[in-house]
PDB file of C-alpha atoms in Angstrom:
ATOM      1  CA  UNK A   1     -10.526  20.829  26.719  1.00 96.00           C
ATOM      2  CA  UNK A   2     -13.610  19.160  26.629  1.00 97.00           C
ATOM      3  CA  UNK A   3     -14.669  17.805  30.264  1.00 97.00           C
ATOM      4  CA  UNK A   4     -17.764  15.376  30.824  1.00 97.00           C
ATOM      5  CA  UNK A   5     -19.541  14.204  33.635  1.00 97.00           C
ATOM      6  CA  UNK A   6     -21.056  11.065  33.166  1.00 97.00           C
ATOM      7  CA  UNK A   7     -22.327   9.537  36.766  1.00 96.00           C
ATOM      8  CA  UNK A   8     -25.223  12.081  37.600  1.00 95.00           C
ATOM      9  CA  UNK A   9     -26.743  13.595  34.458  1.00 95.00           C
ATOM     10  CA  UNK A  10     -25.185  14.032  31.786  1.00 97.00           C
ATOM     11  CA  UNK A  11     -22.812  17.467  31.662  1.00 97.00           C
ATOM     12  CA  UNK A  12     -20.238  18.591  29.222  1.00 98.00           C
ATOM     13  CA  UNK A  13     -17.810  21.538  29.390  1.00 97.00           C
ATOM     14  CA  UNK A  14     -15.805  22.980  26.220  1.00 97.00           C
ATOM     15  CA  UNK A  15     -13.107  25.216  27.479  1.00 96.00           C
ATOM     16  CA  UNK A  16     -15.236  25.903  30.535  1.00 96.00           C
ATOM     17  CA  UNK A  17     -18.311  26.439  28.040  1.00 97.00           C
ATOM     18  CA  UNK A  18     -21.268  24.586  29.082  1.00 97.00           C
ATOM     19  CA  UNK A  19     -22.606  22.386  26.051  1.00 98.00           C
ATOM     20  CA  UNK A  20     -26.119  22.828  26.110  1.00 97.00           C
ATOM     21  CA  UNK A  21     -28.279  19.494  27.075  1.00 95.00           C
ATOM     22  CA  UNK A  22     -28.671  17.461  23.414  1.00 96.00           C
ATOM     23  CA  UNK A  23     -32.467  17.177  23.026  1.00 96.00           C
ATOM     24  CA  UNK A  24     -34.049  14.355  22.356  1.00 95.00           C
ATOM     25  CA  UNK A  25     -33.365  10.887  24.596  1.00 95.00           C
ATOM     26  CA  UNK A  26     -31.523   9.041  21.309  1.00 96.00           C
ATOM     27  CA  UNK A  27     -29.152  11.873  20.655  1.00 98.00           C
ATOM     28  CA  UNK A  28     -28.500  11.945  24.173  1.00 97.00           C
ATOM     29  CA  UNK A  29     -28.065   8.679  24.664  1.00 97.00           C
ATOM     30  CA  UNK A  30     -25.721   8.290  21.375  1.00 98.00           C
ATOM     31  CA  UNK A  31     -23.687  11.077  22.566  1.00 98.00           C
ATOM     32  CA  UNK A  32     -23.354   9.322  25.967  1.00 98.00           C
ATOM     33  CA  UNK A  33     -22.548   6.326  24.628  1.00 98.00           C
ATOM     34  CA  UNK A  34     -19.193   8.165  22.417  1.00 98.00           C
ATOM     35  CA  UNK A  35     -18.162   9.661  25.221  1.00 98.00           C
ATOM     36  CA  UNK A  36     -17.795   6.514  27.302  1.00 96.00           C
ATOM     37  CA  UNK A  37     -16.069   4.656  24.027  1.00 96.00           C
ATOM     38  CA  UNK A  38     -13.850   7.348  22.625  1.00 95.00           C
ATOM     39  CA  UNK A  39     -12.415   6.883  19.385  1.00 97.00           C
ATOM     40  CA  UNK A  40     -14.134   6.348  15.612  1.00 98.00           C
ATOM     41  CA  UNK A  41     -16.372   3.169  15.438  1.00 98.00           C
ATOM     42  CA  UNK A  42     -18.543   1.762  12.424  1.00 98.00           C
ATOM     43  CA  UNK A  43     -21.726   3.801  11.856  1.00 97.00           C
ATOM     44  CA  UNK A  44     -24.053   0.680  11.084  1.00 96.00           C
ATOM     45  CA  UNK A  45     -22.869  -1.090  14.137  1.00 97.00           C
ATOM     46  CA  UNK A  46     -23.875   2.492  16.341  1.00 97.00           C
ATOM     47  CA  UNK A  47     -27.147   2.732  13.867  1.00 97.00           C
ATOM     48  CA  UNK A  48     -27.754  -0.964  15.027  1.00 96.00           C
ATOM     49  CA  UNK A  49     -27.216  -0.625  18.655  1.00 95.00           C
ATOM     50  CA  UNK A  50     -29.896   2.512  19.019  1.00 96.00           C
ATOM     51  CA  UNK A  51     -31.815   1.264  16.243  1.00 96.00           C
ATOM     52  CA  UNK A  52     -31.991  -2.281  16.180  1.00 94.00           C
ATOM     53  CA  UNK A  53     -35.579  -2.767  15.200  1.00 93.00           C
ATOM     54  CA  UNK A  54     -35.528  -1.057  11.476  1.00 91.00           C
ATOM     55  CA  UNK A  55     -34.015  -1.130   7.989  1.00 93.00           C
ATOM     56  CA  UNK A  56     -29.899  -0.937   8.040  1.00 91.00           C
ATOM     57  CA  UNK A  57     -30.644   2.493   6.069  1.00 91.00           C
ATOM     58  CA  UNK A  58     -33.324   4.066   8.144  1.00 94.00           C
ATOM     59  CA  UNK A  59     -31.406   3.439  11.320  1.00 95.00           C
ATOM     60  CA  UNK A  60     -28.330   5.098   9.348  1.00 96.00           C
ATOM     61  CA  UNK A  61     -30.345   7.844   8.808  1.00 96.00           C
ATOM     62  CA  UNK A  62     -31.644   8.160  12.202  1.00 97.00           C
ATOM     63  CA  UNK A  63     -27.934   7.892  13.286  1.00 97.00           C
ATOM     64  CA  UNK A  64     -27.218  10.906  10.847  1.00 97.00           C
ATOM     65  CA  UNK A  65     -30.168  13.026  12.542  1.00 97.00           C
ATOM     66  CA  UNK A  66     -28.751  12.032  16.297  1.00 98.00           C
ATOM     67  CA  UNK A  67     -25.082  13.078  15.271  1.00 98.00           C
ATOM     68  CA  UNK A  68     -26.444  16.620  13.330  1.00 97.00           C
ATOM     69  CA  UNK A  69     -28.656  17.249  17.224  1.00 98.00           C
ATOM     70  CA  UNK A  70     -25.378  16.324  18.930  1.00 98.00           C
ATOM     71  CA  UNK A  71     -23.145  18.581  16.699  1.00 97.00           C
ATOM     72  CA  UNK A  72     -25.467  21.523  17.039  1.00 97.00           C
ATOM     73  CA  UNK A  73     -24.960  21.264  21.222  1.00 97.00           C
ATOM     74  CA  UNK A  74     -21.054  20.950  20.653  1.00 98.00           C
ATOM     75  CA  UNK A  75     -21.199  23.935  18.160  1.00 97.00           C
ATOM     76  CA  UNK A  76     -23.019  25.912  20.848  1.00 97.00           C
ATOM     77  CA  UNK A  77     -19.909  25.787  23.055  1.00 97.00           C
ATOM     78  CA  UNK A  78     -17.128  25.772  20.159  1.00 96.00           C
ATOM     79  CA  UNK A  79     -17.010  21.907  20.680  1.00 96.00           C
ATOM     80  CA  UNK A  80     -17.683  20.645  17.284  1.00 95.00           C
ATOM     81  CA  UNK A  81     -14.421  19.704  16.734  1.00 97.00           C
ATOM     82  CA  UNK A  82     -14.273  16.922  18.736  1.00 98.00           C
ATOM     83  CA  UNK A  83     -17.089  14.515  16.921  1.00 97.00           C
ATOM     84  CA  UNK A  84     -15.449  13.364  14.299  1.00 97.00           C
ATOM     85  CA  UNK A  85     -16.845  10.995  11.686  1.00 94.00           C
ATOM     86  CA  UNK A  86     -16.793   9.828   7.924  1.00 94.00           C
ATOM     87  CA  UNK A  87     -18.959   8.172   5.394  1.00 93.00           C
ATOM     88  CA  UNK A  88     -18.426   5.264   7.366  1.00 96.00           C
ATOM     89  CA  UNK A  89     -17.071   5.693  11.185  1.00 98.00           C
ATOM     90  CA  UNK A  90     -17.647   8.194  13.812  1.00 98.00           C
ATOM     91  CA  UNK A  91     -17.092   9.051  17.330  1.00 98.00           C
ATOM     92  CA  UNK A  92     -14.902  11.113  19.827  1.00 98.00           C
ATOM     93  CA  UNK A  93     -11.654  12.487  18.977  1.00 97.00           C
ATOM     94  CA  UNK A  94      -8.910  11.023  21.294  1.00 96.00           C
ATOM     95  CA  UNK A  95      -6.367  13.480  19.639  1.00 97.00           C
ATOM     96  CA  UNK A  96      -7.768  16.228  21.937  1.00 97.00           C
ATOM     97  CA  UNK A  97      -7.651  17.167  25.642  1.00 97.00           C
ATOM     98  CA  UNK A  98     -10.477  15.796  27.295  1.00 96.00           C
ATOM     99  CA  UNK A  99     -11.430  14.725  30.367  1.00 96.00           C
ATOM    100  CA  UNK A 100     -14.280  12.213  30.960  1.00 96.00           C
ATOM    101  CA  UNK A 101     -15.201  11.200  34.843  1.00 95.00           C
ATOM    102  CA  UNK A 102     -15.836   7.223  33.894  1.00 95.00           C
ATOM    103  CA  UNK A 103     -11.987   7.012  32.720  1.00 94.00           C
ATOM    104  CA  UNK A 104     -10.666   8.706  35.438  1.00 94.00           C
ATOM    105  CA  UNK A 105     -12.530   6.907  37.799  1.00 94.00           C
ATOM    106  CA  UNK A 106     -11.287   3.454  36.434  1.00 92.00           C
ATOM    107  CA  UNK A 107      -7.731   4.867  36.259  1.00 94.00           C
ATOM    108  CA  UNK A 108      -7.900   5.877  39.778  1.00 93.00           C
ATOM    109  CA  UNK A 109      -9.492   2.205  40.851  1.00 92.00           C
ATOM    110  CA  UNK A 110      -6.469   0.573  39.292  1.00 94.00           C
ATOM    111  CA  UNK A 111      -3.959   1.798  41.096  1.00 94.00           C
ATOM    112  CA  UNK A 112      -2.568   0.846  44.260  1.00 94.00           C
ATOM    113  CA  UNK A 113      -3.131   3.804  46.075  1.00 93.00           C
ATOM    114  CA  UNK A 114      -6.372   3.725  48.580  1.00 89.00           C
ATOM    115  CA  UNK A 115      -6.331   7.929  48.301  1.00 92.00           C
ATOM    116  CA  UNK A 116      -7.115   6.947  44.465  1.00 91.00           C
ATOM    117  CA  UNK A 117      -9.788   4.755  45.403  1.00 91.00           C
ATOM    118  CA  UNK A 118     -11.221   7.340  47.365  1.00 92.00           C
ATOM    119  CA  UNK A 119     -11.185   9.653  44.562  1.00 92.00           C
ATOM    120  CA  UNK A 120     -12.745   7.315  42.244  1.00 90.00           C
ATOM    121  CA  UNK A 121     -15.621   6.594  44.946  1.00 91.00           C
ATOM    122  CA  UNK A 122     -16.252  10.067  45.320  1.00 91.00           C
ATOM    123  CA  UNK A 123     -16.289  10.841  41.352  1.00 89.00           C
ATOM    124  CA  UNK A 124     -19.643   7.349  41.309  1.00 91.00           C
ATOM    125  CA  UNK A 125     -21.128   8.753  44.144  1.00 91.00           C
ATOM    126  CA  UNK A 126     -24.378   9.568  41.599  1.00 92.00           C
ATOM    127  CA  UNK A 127     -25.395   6.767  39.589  1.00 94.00           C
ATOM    128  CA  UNK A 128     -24.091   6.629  35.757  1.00 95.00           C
ATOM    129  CA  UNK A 129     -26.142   8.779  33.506  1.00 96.00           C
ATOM    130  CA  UNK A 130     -28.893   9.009  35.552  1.00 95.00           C
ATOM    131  CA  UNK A 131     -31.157  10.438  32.364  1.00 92.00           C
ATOM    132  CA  UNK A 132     -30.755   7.494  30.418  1.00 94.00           C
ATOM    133  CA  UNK A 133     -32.175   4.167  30.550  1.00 92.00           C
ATOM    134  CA  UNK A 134     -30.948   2.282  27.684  1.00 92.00           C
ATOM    135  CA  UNK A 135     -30.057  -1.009  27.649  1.00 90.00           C
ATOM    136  CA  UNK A 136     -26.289  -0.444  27.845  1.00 91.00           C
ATOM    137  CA  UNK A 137     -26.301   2.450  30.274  1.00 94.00           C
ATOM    138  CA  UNK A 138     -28.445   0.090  32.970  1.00 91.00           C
ATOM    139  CA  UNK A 139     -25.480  -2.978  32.185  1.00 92.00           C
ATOM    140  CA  UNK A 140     -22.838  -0.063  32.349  1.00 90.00           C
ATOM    141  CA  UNK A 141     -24.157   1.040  35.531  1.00 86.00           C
TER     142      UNK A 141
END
């Protein structure tokens, strides 16, 4: 099962494995960013979101580079499996076990429960990927 923390720094667990930090702030921040939207998405409209200021076909290529970095961490705990992708979508597989702190703590917030709401406060007591200061991680936050 594949277990990230996203408010703090950035952490992921495979199977209790720890996946080594992705290097680089764009790989980071592109992994981040599939972790909080699970599932496979268009790769020019992720190239355009990190890359916005250059050719549709650099900024694929860049997004090829980020996803080979982010790979290589996964493959270091026996993680690859779970970024999946195409010729022309990639992402997070939702077909495995995972478990990622942001969905957990808007599950919790939705119920009706106030011991769930404390849960969820305790899981944002750090700010949300401290790391990173992209554009969408300082809206997300």
């Amino acid at each position: 099962m594949l277990h990230a923390r996203l408010f703090g720094p950035l952490t992921v667990t495979v199977a209790g494995k720890a996946v080594p930090d992705v290097p680089g702030l764009r790989p980071r921040a592109v992994f981040a960013w599939l972790l909080m939207h699970p599932g496979l998405h268009p790769r020019e409209s992720i190239a355009a979101r990190f890359w916005p200021d250059v050719l549709d076909t650099s900024a694929r290529g860049s997004l090829r580079s980020a996803l080979w970095v982010v790979r290589a961490s996964l493959d270091a705990a026996a993680g690859s499996d779970y970024l999946a992708g195409d010729r022309d979508r990639v992402g997070i597989r939702t077909d495995l076990p995972r478990s990622v702190d942001t969905e957990a703590a808007l599950a919790l917030a939705q119920t009706e429960d106030p011991d769930d709401w404390a849960t969820a406060y305790e899981l944002m007591l750090e700010p949300l990927l401290v790391d990173l200061t992209d554009d969408w991680v300082l809206e997300s936050r």
